């Protein structure tokens, strides 16, 4: 797929038409590509557990996160409602009983998260060709709320460590900001790791940008330049029939985007047309180091969204087990 940098509208229109899954699972579908993750694929994933070692792929949910206020996205605010001091001075419970309680306030997409099917629209159309204004209202996503996906996001996952396979000029296991990952790069990484990618898989793409942010500070991690998937991978994402894909970057696709004037054009095809579940801001570094050590790049993964009724995204704590 070639790109005319001056015409994002035509590229998006062509990709949307070529890679649409509208109607594939019926007019009432609310799962999109998660339909590919069936019972057989879960059994396949569960059989990959050999050592029993597990990895959390989540960033921390605290005030030290990457958000800087864009679209009113803030970092999580954690507040104690009752503390040990409250218990010490008495909370009114009998026989010395005391306890602590807390609350957290945060945008649902401020840290490690899934983009739901109601998150992005294309020319007023939501997933499966529905009218966006009828799907997501002030009451939330009335049709494809993230709660519908909660039972299903568990199965075989593969890591494609593009940072290590491609690397940058000085040999560090990271891609430079603005690096566009193509289908050829994804194929090269899979072959290098000795893994296959196909129907029902959850694909994790490590660029190394998060590792760089850990060393040098957040900078423009949230919304700034980043390595990521090229718009040209839309065909690969559709053809591979994967269930979901997640990256260690804020926005999944390469930034700046590959057109002169554009904003997240791959999202505009992948979510409302392909029906693809997209994860962002995943911490893949510890898992990647283990994959280097044992040479195994496939594993069991569970990454259920919270059952937040009508939400268009959800924070998660993905767990990979090898």
Short mmCIF file of N, CA and C in Angstrom, two decimals, residues 16-29 32 117 120-131 238 268-276:
data_model
loop_
_atom_site.label_atom_id
_atom_site.label_comp_id
_atom_site.label_asym_id
_atom_site.label_seq_id
_atom_site.Cartn_x
_atom_site.Cartn_y
_atom_site.Cartn_z
N UNK A 16 -10.58 1.80 4.43
CA UNK A 16 -11.85 1.45 5.09
C UNK A 16 -12.68 0.52 4.22
N UNK A 17 -12.69 0.77 2.92
CA UNK A 17 -13.45 -0.07 1.99
C UNK A 17 -12.80 -1.44 1.83
N UNK A 18 -11.47 -1.46 1.75
CA UNK A 18 -10.76 -2.71 1.48
C UNK A 18 -10.72 -3.63 2.69
N UNK A 19 -10.69 -3.06 3.90
CA UNK A 19 -10.44 -3.86 5.10
C UNK A 19 -11.61 -3.86 6.08
N UNK A 20 -12.78 -3.58 5.61
CA UNK A 20 -13.95 -3.52 6.48
C UNK A 20 -14.40 -4.92 6.91
N UNK A 21 -14.75 -5.03 8.19
CA UNK A 21 -15.37 -6.25 8.71
C UNK A 21 -16.85 -6.03 9.03
N UNK A 22 -17.43 -4.95 8.54
CA UNK A 22 -18.84 -4.68 8.82
C UNK A 22 -19.71 -5.84 8.35
N UNK A 23 -20.55 -6.30 9.24
CA UNK A 23 -21.48 -7.38 8.92
C UNK A 23 -20.89 -8.78 9.01
N UNK A 24 -19.60 -8.89 9.24
CA UNK A 24 -18.94 -10.20 9.25
C UNK A 24 -19.51 -11.12 10.32
N UNK A 25 -19.86 -10.55 11.47
CA UNK A 25 -20.42 -11.36 12.57
C UNK A 25 -21.86 -10.97 12.87
N UNK A 26 -22.53 -10.42 11.88
CA UNK A 26 -23.93 -10.05 12.05
C UNK A 26 -24.10 -8.59 12.42
N UNK A 27 -25.30 -8.09 12.20
CA UNK A 27 -25.54 -6.66 12.41
C UNK A 27 -25.54 -6.26 13.87
N UNK A 28 -25.69 -7.21 14.78
CA UNK A 28 -25.75 -6.90 16.21
C UNK A 28 -24.42 -7.08 16.93
N UNK A 29 -23.36 -7.32 16.20
CA UNK A 29 -22.08 -7.64 16.83
C UNK A 29 -21.56 -6.49 17.70
N UNK A 32 -16.35 -7.28 17.60
CA UNK A 32 -15.34 -7.06 16.57
C UNK A 32 -14.39 -8.24 16.47
N UNK A 117 -14.57 -0.27 21.18
CA UNK A 117 -15.07 -0.08 19.83
C UNK A 117 -15.83 1.24 19.66
N UNK A 120 -13.48 5.47 18.60
CA UNK A 120 -13.13 6.21 17.39
C UNK A 120 -14.21 6.00 16.33
N UNK A 121 -14.51 7.07 15.59
CA UNK A 121 -15.49 7.02 14.51
C UNK A 121 -14.84 7.45 13.19
N UNK A 122 -15.48 7.09 12.10
CA UNK A 122 -15.05 7.54 10.77
C UNK A 122 -16.23 8.21 10.07
N UNK A 123 -16.11 9.51 9.88
CA UNK A 123 -17.17 10.28 9.23
C UNK A 123 -18.54 9.98 9.85
N UNK A 124 -18.58 9.98 11.17
CA UNK A 124 -19.84 9.79 11.89
C UNK A 124 -20.32 8.36 11.98
N UNK A 125 -19.48 7.40 11.56
CA UNK A 125 -19.86 6.00 11.63
C UNK A 125 -19.03 5.28 12.69
N UNK A 126 -19.70 4.49 13.50
CA UNK A 126 -19.05 3.66 14.51
C UNK A 126 -18.91 2.24 13.98
N UNK A 127 -18.32 1.36 14.82
CA UNK A 127 -18.11 -0.02 14.43
C UNK A 127 -19.40 -0.64 13.86
N UNK A 128 -19.22 -1.38 12.80
CA UNK A 128 -20.26 -2.14 12.12
C UNK A 128 -21.24 -1.26 11.35
N UNK A 129 -20.84 -0.01 11.07
CA UNK A 129 -21.64 0.87 10.25
C UNK A 129 -22.73 1.63 10.97
N UNK A 130 -22.73 1.56 12.29
CA UNK A 130 -23.76 2.26 13.05
C UNK A 130 -23.50 3.77 13.08
N UNK A 131 -24.55 4.54 13.27
CA UNK A 131 -24.42 5.99 13.40
C UNK A 131 -23.84 6.31 14.77
N UNK A 238 -5.85 -6.56 9.17
CA UNK A 238 -7.09 -7.19 8.71
C UNK A 238 -6.84 -8.63 8.28
N UNK A 268 -8.61 5.38 12.75
CA UNK A 268 -9.86 5.67 12.04
C UNK A 268 -10.29 4.50 11.15
N UNK A 269 -9.34 3.66 10.77
CA UNK A 269 -9.65 2.46 10.00
C UNK A 269 -9.78 1.24 10.91
N UNK A 270 -8.82 1.09 11.83
CA UNK A 270 -8.73 -0.13 12.63
C UNK A 270 -9.90 -0.34 13.57
N UNK A 271 -10.35 0.72 14.23
CA UNK A 271 -11.41 0.54 15.22
C UNK A 271 -12.80 0.50 14.59
N UNK A 272 -13.24 1.54 13.89
CA UNK A 272 -14.62 1.48 13.38
C UNK A 272 -14.83 0.56 12.20
N UNK A 273 -13.78 0.23 11.43
CA UNK A 273 -13.96 -0.61 10.24
C UNK A 273 -13.49 -2.05 10.43
N UNK A 274 -12.28 -2.23 10.96
CA UNK A 274 -11.80 -3.59 11.21
C UNK A 274 -12.44 -4.15 12.48
N UNK A 275 -12.78 -3.28 13.41
CA UNK A 275 -13.32 -3.73 14.69
C UNK A 275 -12.25 -4.23 15.63
N UNK A 276 -11.06 -3.66 15.51
CA UNK A 276 -9.89 -4.17 16.22
C UNK A 276 -9.77 -3.58 17.62
#
